mmCIF file of C-alpha atoms and ligand atoms in Angstrom:
data_model
loop_
_atom_site.group_PDB
_atom_site.id
_atom_site.type_symbol
_atom_site.label_atom_id
_atom_site.label_comp_id
_atom_site.label_asym_id
_atom_site.label_seq_id
_atom_site.Cartn_x
_atom_site.Cartn_y
_atom_site.Cartn_z
ATOM 1 C CA UNK A 237 0.014 0.130 -0.058
ATOM 2 C CA UNK A 238 1.349 3.535 -0.636
ATOM 3 C CA UNK A 239 0.171 6.886 0.940
ATOM 4 C CA UNK A 240 -2.572 7.644 -1.351
ATOM 5 C CA UNK A 241 -4.214 4.223 -0.686
ATOM 6 C CA UNK A 242 -4.471 4.433 2.867
ATOM 7 C CA UNK A 243 -8.047 4.602 4.890
ATOM 8 C CA UNK A 244 -8.856 7.958 6.456
ATOM 9 C CA UNK A 245 -8.768 9.354 9.055
ATOM 10 C CA UNK A 246 -5.274 7.857 9.822
ATOM 11 C CA UNK A 247 -2.225 8.771 11.856
ATOM 12 C CA UNK A 248 0.943 8.070 9.878
ATOM 13 C CA UNK A 249 4.241 7.610 11.588
ATOM 14 C CA UNK A 250 7.205 8.708 9.268
ATOM 15 C CA UNK A 251 9.850 6.072 9.740
ATOM 16 C CA UNK A 252 12.555 8.165 8.189
ATOM 17 C CA UNK A 253 11.815 11.197 10.072
ATOM 18 C CA UNK A 254 11.758 9.322 13.472
ATOM 19 C CA UNK A 255 15.106 7.684 12.582
ATOM 20 C CA UNK A 256 16.519 11.202 11.927
ATOM 21 C CA UNK A 257 15.367 12.385 15.047
ATOM 22 C CA UNK A 258 16.874 9.435 16.768
ATOM 23 C CA UNK A 259 20.073 9.946 15.141
ATOM 24 C CA UNK A 260 20.327 13.294 16.647
ATOM 25 C CA UNK A 261 19.558 12.307 20.113
ATOM 26 C CA UNK A 262 22.159 9.335 19.717
ATOM 27 C CA UNK A 263 24.738 11.996 18.970
ATOM 28 C CA UNK A 264 24.029 13.839 22.312
ATOM 29 C CA UNK A 265 24.324 10.580 24.423
ATOM 30 C CA UNK A 266 27.535 9.546 22.450
ATOM 31 C CA UNK A 267 29.075 13.108 22.497
ATOM 32 C CA UNK A 268 28.026 14.022 26.004
ATOM 33 C CA UNK A 269 27.448 11.045 28.040
ATOM 34 C CA UNK A 270 23.816 11.632 28.665
ATOM 35 C CA UNK A 271 21.308 8.922 28.933
ATOM 36 C CA UNK A 272 18.063 9.895 26.880
ATOM 37 C CA UNK A 273 14.915 8.252 27.578
ATOM 38 C CA UNK A 274 11.636 8.436 25.717
ATOM 39 C CA UNK A 275 8.946 10.144 27.411
ATOM 40 C CA UNK A 276 6.021 8.020 26.691
ATOM 41 C CA UNK A 277 3.567 10.357 27.500
ATOM 42 C CA UNK A 278 4.010 12.181 24.237
ATOM 43 C CA UNK A 279 4.581 9.069 22.035
ATOM 44 C CA UNK A 280 3.918 5.608 22.942
ATOM 45 C CA UNK A 281 3.646 3.446 19.588
ATOM 46 C CA UNK A 282 5.400 0.612 20.922
ATOM 47 C CA UNK A 283 5.370 -1.133 17.567
ATOM 48 C CA UNK A 284 8.249 1.333 16.852
ATOM 49 C CA UNK A 285 10.146 0.679 20.302
ATOM 50 C CA UNK A 286 12.520 -1.728 18.647
ATOM 51 C CA UNK A 287 13.694 1.144 16.369
ATOM 52 C CA UNK A 288 13.689 3.690 19.455
ATOM 53 C CA UNK A 289 15.725 1.116 21.593
ATOM 54 C CA UNK A 290 18.526 0.946 19.266
ATOM 55 C CA UNK A 291 19.392 4.473 19.718
ATOM 56 C CA UNK A 292 18.048 5.557 23.235
ATOM 57 C CA UNK A 293 18.814 4.265 26.744
ATOM 58 C CA UNK A 294 15.216 3.463 27.618
ATOM 59 C CA UNK A 295 11.977 4.917 28.487
ATOM 60 C CA UNK A 296 10.227 6.965 31.302
ATOM 61 C CA UNK A 297 6.516 6.534 32.332
ATOM 62 C CA UNK A 298 4.046 8.730 33.976
ATOM 63 C CA UNK A 299 2.471 5.731 35.884
ATOM 64 C CA UNK A 300 2.050 2.001 36.050
ATOM 65 C CA UNK A 301 0.631 1.439 32.593
ATOM 66 C CA UNK A 302 3.208 3.249 30.665
ATOM 67 C CA UNK A 303 5.930 1.655 32.813
ATOM 68 C CA UNK A 304 4.329 -1.951 32.025
ATOM 69 C CA UNK A 305 4.446 -1.001 28.465
ATOM 70 C CA UNK A 306 8.088 -0.013 28.271
ATOM 71 C CA UNK A 307 8.865 -3.256 30.408
ATOM 72 C CA UNK A 308 7.336 -5.279 27.777
ATOM 73 C CA UNK A 309 8.452 -3.674 24.547
ATOM 74 C CA UNK A 310 11.192 -1.480 25.017
ATOM 75 C CA UNK A 311 14.188 -3.463 26.771
ATOM 76 C CA UNK A 312 16.252 -0.441 28.130
ATOM 77 C CA UNK A 313 16.117 1.467 31.407
ATOM 78 C CA UNK A 314 12.575 1.991 32.828
ATOM 79 C CA UNK A 315 11.843 5.072 34.864
ATOM 80 C CA UNK A 316 8.735 6.338 36.427
ATOM 81 C CA UNK A 317 7.563 9.631 37.863
ATOM 82 C CA UNK A 318 4.078 10.162 39.219
ATOM 83 C CA UNK A 319 2.860 12.839 41.659
ATOM 84 C CA UNK A 320 1.443 10.071 43.614
ATOM 85 C CA UNK A 321 1.603 6.187 43.449
ATOM 86 C CA UNK A 322 -1.078 3.854 44.745
ATOM 87 C CA UNK A 323 -0.251 1.364 47.458
ATOM 88 C CA UNK A 324 -1.491 -1.280 45.153
ATOM 89 C CA UNK A 325 0.917 -0.215 42.510
ATOM 90 C CA UNK A 326 4.387 -0.022 44.199
ATOM 91 C CA UNK A 327 5.299 -3.674 44.380
ATOM 92 C CA UNK A 328 4.707 -4.109 40.605
ATOM 93 C CA UNK A 329 6.562 -0.662 39.864
ATOM 94 C CA UNK A 330 9.452 -1.799 42.126
ATOM 95 C CA UNK A 331 9.545 -5.137 39.990
ATOM 96 C CA UNK A 332 9.744 -3.721 36.658
ATOM 97 C CA UNK A 333 11.257 -0.169 36.998
ATOM 98 C CA UNK A 334 15.090 0.543 37.692
ATOM 99 C CA UNK A 335 14.416 4.196 38.654
ATOM 100 C CA UNK A 336 11.427 5.589 40.556
ATOM 101 C CA UNK A 337 11.103 9.374 41.412
ATOM 102 C CA UNK A 338 8.845 10.586 44.038
ATOM 103 C CA UNK A 339 7.184 14.103 44.128
ATOM 104 C CA UNK A 340 7.173 14.690 47.793
ATOM 105 C CA UNK A 341 8.911 13.346 51.145
ATOM 106 C CA UNK A 342 5.428 12.100 51.879
ATOM 107 C CA UNK A 343 5.327 10.032 49.170
ATOM 108 C CA UNK A 344 9.062 8.753 49.570
ATOM 109 C CA UNK A 345 8.364 7.940 53.172
ATOM 110 C CA UNK A 346 5.067 6.327 52.684
ATOM 111 C CA UNK A 347 6.415 3.814 50.047
ATOM 112 C CA UNK A 348 9.787 3.250 51.766
ATOM 113 C CA UNK A 349 8.920 -0.205 53.275
ATOM 114 C CA UNK A 350 8.109 -1.419 49.693
ATOM 115 C CA UNK A 351 11.173 0.229 47.820
ATOM 116 C CA UNK A 352 13.775 0.606 50.476
ATOM 117 C CA UNK A 353 14.998 -3.257 50.164
ATOM 118 C CA UNK A 354 15.252 -2.986 46.479
ATOM 119 C CA UNK A 355 17.455 0.109 46.754
ATOM 120 C CA UNK A 356 19.851 -1.779 49.370
ATOM 121 C CA UNK A 357 19.852 -4.854 47.021
ATOM 122 C CA UNK A 358 21.020 -2.485 44.099
ATOM 123 C CA UNK A 359 18.104 -3.408 41.987
ATOM 124 C CA UNK A 360 16.505 0.082 42.062
ATOM 125 C CA UNK A 361 17.295 3.727 42.302
ATOM 126 C CA UNK A 362 15.143 6.254 43.989
ATOM 127 C CA UNK A 363 14.978 10.020 43.271
ATOM 128 C CA UNK A 364 13.196 13.127 44.098
ATOM 129 C CA UNK A 365 11.537 15.486 42.117
ATOM 130 C CA UNK A 366 12.603 18.917 42.800
ATOM 131 C CA UNK A 367 11.129 22.368 41.886
ATOM 132 C CA UNK A 368 13.547 24.806 41.064
ATOM 133 C CA UNK A 369 10.865 27.726 41.071
ATOM 134 C CA UNK A 370 12.291 28.974 37.875
ATOM 135 C CA UNK A 371 9.891 29.678 35.142
ATOM 136 C CA UNK A 372 11.346 30.076 31.622
ATOM 137 C CA UNK A 373 8.077 30.053 29.644
ATOM 138 C CA UNK A 374 5.902 32.879 29.490
ATOM 139 C CA UNK A 375 1.906 32.722 29.296
ATOM 140 C CA UNK A 376 0.500 29.322 29.663
ATOM 141 C CA UNK A 377 0.633 28.268 33.276
ATOM 142 C CA UNK A 378 -1.021 24.918 32.351
ATOM 143 C CA UNK A 379 2.377 23.759 30.902
ATOM 144 C CA UNK A 380 4.450 25.552 33.652
ATOM 145 C CA UNK A 381 5.529 23.213 36.689
ATOM 146 C CA UNK A 382 7.187 26.105 38.182
ATOM 147 C CA UNK A 383 4.112 28.351 38.176
ATOM 148 C CA UNK A 384 2.878 29.842 41.541
ATOM 149 C CA UNK A 385 0.973 26.839 43.435
ATOM 150 C CA UNK A 386 2.443 24.054 41.343
ATOM 151 C CA UNK A 387 2.304 20.762 43.008
ATOM 152 C CA UNK A 388 5.027 19.271 40.868
ATOM 153 C CA UNK A 389 8.347 18.850 42.731
ATOM 154 C CA UNK A 390 9.854 19.854 46.294
ATOM 155 C CA UNK A 391 10.745 23.531 46.846
ATOM 156 C CA UNK A 392 14.342 24.215 48.217
ATOM 157 C CA UNK A 393 12.689 25.394 51.367
ATOM 158 C CA UNK A 394 10.948 22.208 51.885
ATOM 159 C CA UNK A 395 14.069 19.938 51.406
ATOM 160 C CA UNK A 396 15.884 18.484 54.553
ATOM 161 C CA UNK A 397 19.285 19.420 55.369
ATOM 162 C CA UNK A 398 20.477 16.324 53.866
ATOM 163 C CA UNK A 399 19.569 13.943 51.291
ATOM 164 C CA UNK A 400 16.936 11.165 53.004
ATOM 165 C CA UNK A 401 18.515 7.763 53.434
ATOM 166 C CA UNK A 402 18.280 5.758 50.070
ATOM 167 C CA UNK A 403 17.707 8.552 47.734
ATOM 168 C CA UNK A 404 20.404 8.784 45.035
ATOM 169 C CA UNK A 405 18.896 11.191 42.270
ATOM 170 C CA UNK A 406 17.159 14.388 41.568
ATOM 171 C CA UNK A 407 14.714 15.079 38.780
ATOM 172 C CA UNK A 408 13.461 18.470 37.352
ATOM 173 C CA UNK A 409 11.045 19.102 34.473
ATOM 174 C CA UNK A 410 10.498 22.678 33.903
ATOM 175 C CA UNK A 411 10.574 23.157 30.179
ATOM 176 C CA UNK A 412 7.861 22.976 27.232
ATOM 177 C CA UNK A 413 8.847 22.944 23.667
ATOM 178 C CA UNK A 414 12.083 25.014 24.561
ATOM 179 C CA UNK A 415 15.641 25.644 23.307
ATOM 180 C CA UNK A 416 18.875 25.220 25.033
ATOM 181 C CA UNK A 417 19.371 28.212 26.767
ATOM 182 C CA UNK A 418 16.433 27.970 29.381
ATOM 183 C CA UNK A 419 17.754 24.581 30.218
ATOM 184 C CA UNK A 420 21.239 26.171 30.811
ATOM 185 C CA UNK A 421 19.683 28.969 33.198
ATOM 186 C CA UNK A 422 17.639 26.402 35.040
ATOM 187 C CA UNK A 423 20.382 24.101 35.746
ATOM 188 C CA UNK A 424 22.581 27.001 36.996
ATOM 189 C CA UNK A 425 19.848 27.801 39.527
ATOM 190 C CA UNK A 426 19.606 24.320 40.520
ATOM 191 C CA UNK A 427 23.317 23.929 40.742
ATOM 192 C CA UNK A 428 23.435 27.036 43.091
ATOM 193 C CA UNK A 429 20.568 26.426 45.221
ATOM 194 C CA UNK A 430 20.687 22.752 45.599
ATOM 195 C CA UNK A 431 24.485 22.778 45.908
ATOM 196 C CA UNK A 432 24.653 20.859 49.256
ATOM 197 C CA UNK A 433 23.237 17.755 47.448
ATOM 198 C CA UNK A 434 25.762 17.450 44.628
ATOM 199 C CA UNK A 435 29.161 15.710 45.325
ATOM 200 C CA UNK A 436 31.942 18.010 45.845
ATOM 201 C CA UNK A 437 34.812 16.820 43.526
ATOM 202 C CA UNK A 438 37.264 18.743 45.129
ATOM 203 C CA UNK A 439 36.763 16.743 48.519
ATOM 204 C CA UNK A 440 35.756 13.586 47.149
ATOM 205 C CA UNK A 441 37.508 10.559 45.238
ATOM 206 C CA UNK A 442 35.273 10.126 42.394
ATOM 207 C CA UNK A 443 36.882 6.714 41.675
ATOM 208 C CA UNK A 444 35.370 5.368 44.634
ATOM 209 C CA UNK A 445 32.085 6.711 43.761
ATOM 210 C CA UNK A 446 29.741 4.575 45.923
ATOM 211 C CA UNK A 447 31.707 4.932 49.296
ATOM 212 C CA UNK A 448 32.748 8.598 48.963
ATOM 213 C CA UNK A 449 29.520 10.202 47.593
ATOM 214 C CA UNK A 450 27.194 8.718 50.070
ATOM 215 C CA UNK A 451 24.411 11.231 51.042
ATOM 216 C CA UNK A 452 24.952 12.942 47.686
ATOM 217 C CA UNK A 453 23.238 12.545 44.454
ATOM 218 C CA UNK A 454 24.458 9.971 42.047
ATOM 219 C CA UNK A 455 22.267 11.328 38.905
ATOM 220 C CA UNK A 456 20.180 13.958 37.967
ATOM 221 C CA UNK A 457 17.372 13.953 35.215
ATOM 222 C CA UNK A 458 16.836 17.244 33.509
ATOM 223 C CA UNK A 459 13.294 16.168 32.427
ATOM 224 C CA UNK A 460 11.776 16.905 29.114
ATOM 225 C CA UNK A 461 10.627 19.780 27.115
ATOM 226 C CA UNK A 462 14.054 20.188 25.130
ATOM 227 C CA UNK A 463 13.478 20.486 21.648
ATOM 228 C CA UNK A 464 16.473 19.061 20.700
ATOM 229 C CA UNK A 465 15.479 17.751 17.243
ATOM 230 C CA UNK A 466 14.384 21.273 16.150
ATOM 231 C CA UNK A 467 16.368 22.790 13.465
ATOM 232 C CA UNK A 468 17.527 25.652 15.488
ATOM 233 C CA UNK A 469 18.268 23.789 18.791
ATOM 234 C CA UNK A 470 21.940 24.484 20.151
ATOM 235 C CA UNK A 471 22.763 20.704 20.257
ATOM 236 C CA UNK A 472 26.444 21.648 20.987
ATOM 237 C CA UNK A 473 25.570 23.646 23.705
ATOM 238 C CA UNK A 474 23.602 20.804 25.278
ATOM 239 C CA UNK A 475 26.645 18.388 24.761
ATOM 240 C CA UNK A 476 28.699 20.900 26.604
ATOM 241 C CA UNK A 477 26.456 21.290 29.375
ATOM 242 C CA UNK A 478 25.789 17.590 30.055
ATOM 243 C CA UNK A 479 29.658 16.957 29.719
ATOM 244 C CA UNK A 480 30.389 19.761 32.299
ATOM 245 C CA UNK A 481 27.647 18.422 34.822
ATOM 246 C CA UNK A 482 29.389 14.783 34.522
ATOM 247 C CA UNK A 483 32.782 15.776 34.733
ATOM 248 C CA UNK A 484 32.216 18.276 37.673
ATOM 249 C CA UNK A 485 30.332 16.297 39.818
ATOM 250 C CA UNK A 486 30.751 12.639 38.489
ATOM 251 C CA UNK A 487 27.175 12.034 38.353
ATOM 252 C CA UNK A 488 24.830 10.495 35.440
ATOM 253 C CA UNK A 489 22.769 12.876 33.608
ATOM 254 C CA UNK A 490 19.347 11.625 32.215
ATOM 255 C CA UNK A 491 17.255 13.681 29.684
ATOM 256 C CA UNK A 492 13.537 12.501 29.058
ATOM 257 C CA UNK A 493 12.165 14.296 25.974
ATOM 258 C CA UNK A 494 8.802 13.240 24.389
ATOM 259 C CA UNK A 495 8.340 15.472 21.620
ATOM 260 C CA UNK A 496 11.716 15.831 20.430
ATOM 261 C CA UNK A 497 11.758 11.948 19.638
ATOM 262 C CA UNK A 498 9.084 12.136 17.249
ATOM 263 C CA UNK A 499 8.812 15.868 16.182
ATOM 264 C CA UNK A 500 7.569 16.124 12.625
ATOM 265 C CA UNK A 501 7.443 12.428 12.405
ATOM 266 C CA UNK A 502 3.838 11.864 11.619
ATOM 267 C CA UNK A 503 0.784 12.998 9.957
ATOM 268 C CA UNK A 504 -2.873 12.944 10.393
ATOM 269 C CA UNK A 505 -4.446 12.279 7.074
ATOM 270 C CA UNK A 506 -7.969 13.324 6.415
ATOM 271 C CA UNK A 507 -10.785 13.482 3.939
ATOM 272 C CA UNK A 508 -13.141 16.448 3.211
ATOM 273 C CA UNK A 509 -16.577 14.831 3.812
ATOM 274 C CA UNK A 510 -18.851 18.021 3.226
ATOM 275 C CA UNK A 511 -18.566 21.838 2.375
ATOM 276 C CA UNK A 512 -21.140 23.877 4.282
ATOM 277 C CA UNK A 513 -21.372 27.736 3.294
ATOM 278 C CA UNK A 514 -21.894 29.928 6.336
ATOM 279 C CA UNK A 515 -22.441 33.488 6.872
ATOM 280 C CA UNK A 516 -18.862 33.919 7.465
ATOM 281 C CA UNK A 517 -16.523 31.495 5.711
ATOM 282 C CA UNK A 518 -17.120 27.984 3.985
ATOM 283 C CA UNK A 519 -16.469 25.254 6.182
ATOM 284 C CA UNK A 520 -14.809 21.879 5.532
ATOM 285 C CA UNK A 521 -16.314 19.079 7.540
ATOM 286 C CA UNK A 522 -13.549 16.524 7.997
ATOM 287 C CA UNK A 523 -13.536 12.727 8.723
ATOM 288 C CA UNK A 524 -11.275 13.914 11.768
ATOM 289 C CA UNK A 525 -11.791 15.992 14.876
ATOM 290 C CA UNK A 526 -9.719 18.375 16.984
ATOM 291 C CA UNK A 527 -11.618 17.324 20.130
ATOM 292 C CA UNK A 528 -11.133 13.684 19.426
ATOM 293 C CA UNK A 529 -7.904 13.205 17.521
ATOM 294 C CA UNK A 530 -6.068 16.280 18.052
ATOM 295 C CA UNK A 531 -7.143 17.652 21.428
ATOM 296 C CA UNK A 532 -3.949 19.596 22.103
ATOM 297 C CA UNK A 533 -5.223 21.902 19.121
ATOM 298 C CA UNK A 534 -7.861 23.032 21.671
ATOM 299 C CA UNK A 535 -5.945 22.542 24.927
ATOM 300 C CA UNK A 536 -2.748 24.175 24.296
ATOM 301 C CA UNK A 537 -4.230 25.922 22.009
ATOM 302 C CA UNK A 538 -2.239 25.834 18.514
ATOM 303 C CA UNK A 539 -2.735 25.717 14.980
ATOM 304 C CA UNK A 540 -1.379 22.477 13.510
ATOM 305 C CA UNK A 541 0.689 22.877 10.194
ATOM 306 C CA UNK A 542 -1.226 21.672 7.200
ATOM 307 C CA UNK A 543 0.543 20.411 3.833
ATOM 308 C CA UNK A 544 -0.214 23.034 1.339
ATOM 309 C CA UNK A 545 -1.997 25.080 3.533
ATOM 310 C CA UNK A 546 -1.336 28.818 4.379
ATOM 311 C CA UNK A 547 -2.718 31.402 6.693
ATOM 312 C CA UNK A 548 -6.247 32.533 5.688
ATOM 313 C CA UNK A 549 -6.260 34.759 2.720
ATOM 314 C CA UNK A 550 -3.053 34.287 1.768
ATOM 315 C CA UNK A 551 -4.140 32.103 -1.238
ATOM 316 C CA UNK A 552 -7.149 31.916 -3.369
ATOM 317 C CA UNK A 553 -9.449 29.762 -1.472
ATOM 318 C CA UNK A 554 -9.845 30.088 2.279
ATOM 319 C CA UNK A 555 -11.717 27.643 4.553
ATOM 320 C CA UNK A 556 -12.526 27.021 8.120
ATOM 321 C CA UNK A 557 -11.301 23.233 8.680
ATOM 322 C CA UNK A 558 -13.770 21.510 11.205
ATOM 323 C CA UNK A 559 -15.153 18.271 12.100
ATOM 324 C CA UNK A 560 -18.092 16.094 12.036
ATOM 325 C CA UNK A 561 -18.683 15.890 15.817
ATOM 326 C CA UNK A 562 -21.441 17.953 17.438
ATOM 327 C CA UNK A 563 -19.152 20.260 19.258
ATOM 328 C CA UNK A 564 -19.541 23.778 17.883
ATOM 329 C CA UNK A 565 -15.950 24.592 18.650
ATOM 330 C CA UNK A 566 -14.724 21.618 17.147
ATOM 331 C CA UNK A 567 -12.588 23.785 14.664
ATOM 332 C CA UNK A 568 -9.073 23.018 13.671
ATOM 333 C CA UNK A 569 -8.369 26.560 12.360
ATOM 334 C CA UNK A 570 -8.763 28.668 9.114
ATOM 335 C CA UNK A 571 -6.527 27.901 6.088
ATOM 336 C CA UNK A 572 -6.154 29.189 2.595
ATOM 337 C CA UNK A 573 -5.334 27.091 -0.543
ATOM 338 C CA UNK A 574 -4.084 27.760 -3.936
ATOM 339 C CA UNK A 575 -6.909 25.463 -5.346
ATOM 340 C CA UNK A 576 -10.433 24.924 -4.537
ATOM 341 C CA UNK A 577 -11.416 21.941 -2.047
ATOM 342 C CA UNK A 578 -13.721 19.539 -3.105
ATOM 343 C CA UNK A 579 -15.586 16.687 -1.221
ATOM 344 C CA UNK A 580 -13.456 13.760 -1.254
ATOM 345 C CA UNK A 581 -10.001 15.729 -1.359
ATOM 346 C CA UNK A 582 -7.499 14.575 1.174
ATOM 347 C CA UNK A 583 -5.561 16.923 3.670
ATOM 348 C CA UNK A 584 -2.462 16.137 5.705
ATOM 349 C CA UNK A 585 -1.972 17.581 9.147
ATOM 350 C CA UNK A 586 1.795 17.505 10.021
ATOM 351 C CA UNK A 587 3.578 17.064 13.211
ATOM 352 C CA UNK A 588 0.746 14.699 14.355
ATOM 353 C CA UNK A 589 3.058 12.084 16.171
ATOM 354 C CA UNK A 590 3.183 13.642 19.516
ATOM 355 C CA UNK A 591 0.331 14.001 22.020
ATOM 356 C CA UNK A 592 -2.089 12.882 19.681
ATOM 357 C CA UNK A 593 -2.604 9.063 19.359
ATOM 358 C CA UNK A 594 -1.889 9.173 23.260
ATOM 359 C CA UNK A 595 -4.500 11.553 24.058
ATOM 360 C CA UNK A 596 -7.245 10.857 21.346
ATOM 361 C CA UNK A 597 -10.802 9.569 22.414
ATOM 362 C CA UNK A 598 -14.274 8.505 21.254
ATOM 363 C CA UNK A 599 -16.408 11.332 22.279
ATOM 364 C CA UNK A 600 -19.545 11.373 20.205
ATOM 365 C CA UNK A 601 -18.640 7.848 19.159
ATOM 366 C CA UNK A 602 -16.240 9.155 16.830
ATOM 367 C CA UNK A 603 -14.100 6.186 15.217
ATOM 368 C CA UNK A 604 -10.354 6.374 16.052
ATOM 369 C CA UNK A 605 -8.313 6.748 13.319
ATOM 370 C CA UNK A 606 -6.129 4.085 12.030
ATOM 371 C CA UNK A 607 -2.241 4.074 12.889
ATOM 372 C CA UNK A 608 -0.151 3.571 9.854
ATOM 373 C CA UNK A 609 3.664 3.494 9.252
ATOM 374 C CA UNK A 610 5.340 4.844 6.370
ATOM 375 C CA UNK A 611 8.433 3.120 5.722
ATOM 376 C CA UNK A 612 11.625 4.458 4.339
ATOM 377 C CA UNK A 613 10.923 2.718 0.988
ATOM 378 C CA UNK A 614 7.518 4.554 0.673
ATOM 379 C CA UNK A 615 5.414 1.382 1.647
ATOM 380 C CA UNK A 616 2.842 1.838 4.149
ATOM 381 C CA UNK A 617 1.576 -0.660 6.789
ATOM 382 C CA UNK A 618 -1.443 -0.481 9.139
ATOM 383 C CA UNK A 619 -0.149 -0.696 12.635
ATOM 384 C CA UNK A 620 -3.543 -0.886 14.151
ATOM 385 C CA UNK A 621 -7.038 -0.505 13.192
ATOM 386 C CA UNK A 622 -10.032 0.514 15.443
ATOM 387 C CA UNK A 623 -13.624 -0.353 15.358
ATOM 388 C CA UNK A 624 -16.661 -0.178 17.523
ATOM 389 C CA UNK A 625 -15.620 -2.475 20.253
ATOM 390 C CA UNK A 626 -12.760 0.062 20.979
ATOM 391 C CA UNK A 627 -15.428 2.610 21.677
ATOM 392 C CA UNK A 628 -17.787 0.384 23.644
ATOM 393 C CA UNK A 629 -15.133 -1.632 25.761
ATOM 394 C CA UNK A 630 -14.356 1.862 27.403
ATOM 395 C CA UNK A 631 -17.852 2.389 28.579
HETATM 396 C C1 LIG B 770 8.055 14.729 34.031
HETATM 397 C C2 LIG B 770 8.019 14.957 32.539
HETATM 398 N N1 LIG B 770 9.076 14.331 31.815
HETATM 399 C C3 LIG B 770 9.016 14.652 30.356
HETATM 400 C C4 LIG B 770 7.905 15.141 29.891
HETATM 401 C C5 LIG B 770 8.235 15.212 28.293
HETATM 402 O O1 LIG B 770 8.138 16.626 27.897
HETATM 403 P P1 LIG B 770 8.231 16.926 26.303
HETATM 404 O O2 LIG B 770 7.266 16.026 25.440
HETATM 405 O O3 LIG B 770 7.742 18.280 26.179
HETATM 406 O O4 LIG B 770 9.506 16.712 25.883
HETATM 407 C C6 LIG B 770 6.988 15.674 30.446
HETATM 408 C C7 LIG B 770 5.801 16.460 29.934
HETATM 409 O O5 LIG B 770 5.087 16.842 30.477
HETATM 410 C C8 LIG B 770 6.903 15.478 31.900
HETATM 411 O O6 LIG B 770 5.946 16.043 32.626
#
């Protein structure tokens, strides 16, 4: 099958683009010594995990189910962070994960009876999420873990004088779709304020890492939100920073981007089902939906890139792109085209591999799009096709 033959709506993963992203990330690992994990919350098409695990160190999870998925399909390191873990989940998490990050001292101590023995046995490493209280994004508090009132991570003023027994690492996640500079300034803040928890290389013999750095962190996870595979990202700056951290403190450095792994590596292909004239603008009714198939378009909100689609008014024909759900606001955006659109035409939304398939839903009983993969030789395979049972079984 080739692209023109696929059934719509369909998400199409672009294997070549995914590989190219992975090659950039692999270079960061190789040249800096960083360990890079796939943040599965952005992208969890596990059928591509064999490819991803050729390049990356492993995966990180937002809870038990993602952790299970990585355990079954990724075969690399398996990390998990969640603001609160359930009592009934902790045993299994300790069995399948090698790193668990707690969001509070309460959670750390509450679950200590389950995790502590595994740490002593060397089977698990435990970390704490810290909140550097350093916002580098303007505007949208919904994506800012350092916004006032944030529940994410422990503030410096709430940290104990020394690292709680058994804790080996720190984790912070503060960025969203950002370049290198915000990471650098955030790390400088963390380094200055949380200094007492970092090993001091001047006094300690890093050769005897385990013995001499007791009570200090052995690893730091710099979270996600790094747009490393975006063309203008300062990859060399990132490599320099990671090398400096590793050399100065003798600690492991983790990065856990989600978006960067599958950035621009997927499409959502849709068909025009009807064209409705209104008192404002002609509306294309598509067989896809912002609310169901690309919820970030409404939540972020953002305007998804569309192949051959320009800003309204720029080209001859301007349309509002909408959906066949009942929600009046289920509008993807206004776009203009060189040619007039007709019922049956196909449109291709770009950058649709991330935060799309992991967030979609069947509101209105809308069918879920197929998930296809475009191989490097141009052929397309169906990874997954959904039907009525996928709607019914969730109710
Ligand atoms: C703790 C944590 N790690 C990693 C990520 C991945 O971020 P991104 O997909 O923006 O790289 C997120 C995103 O919300 C997160 O909350």
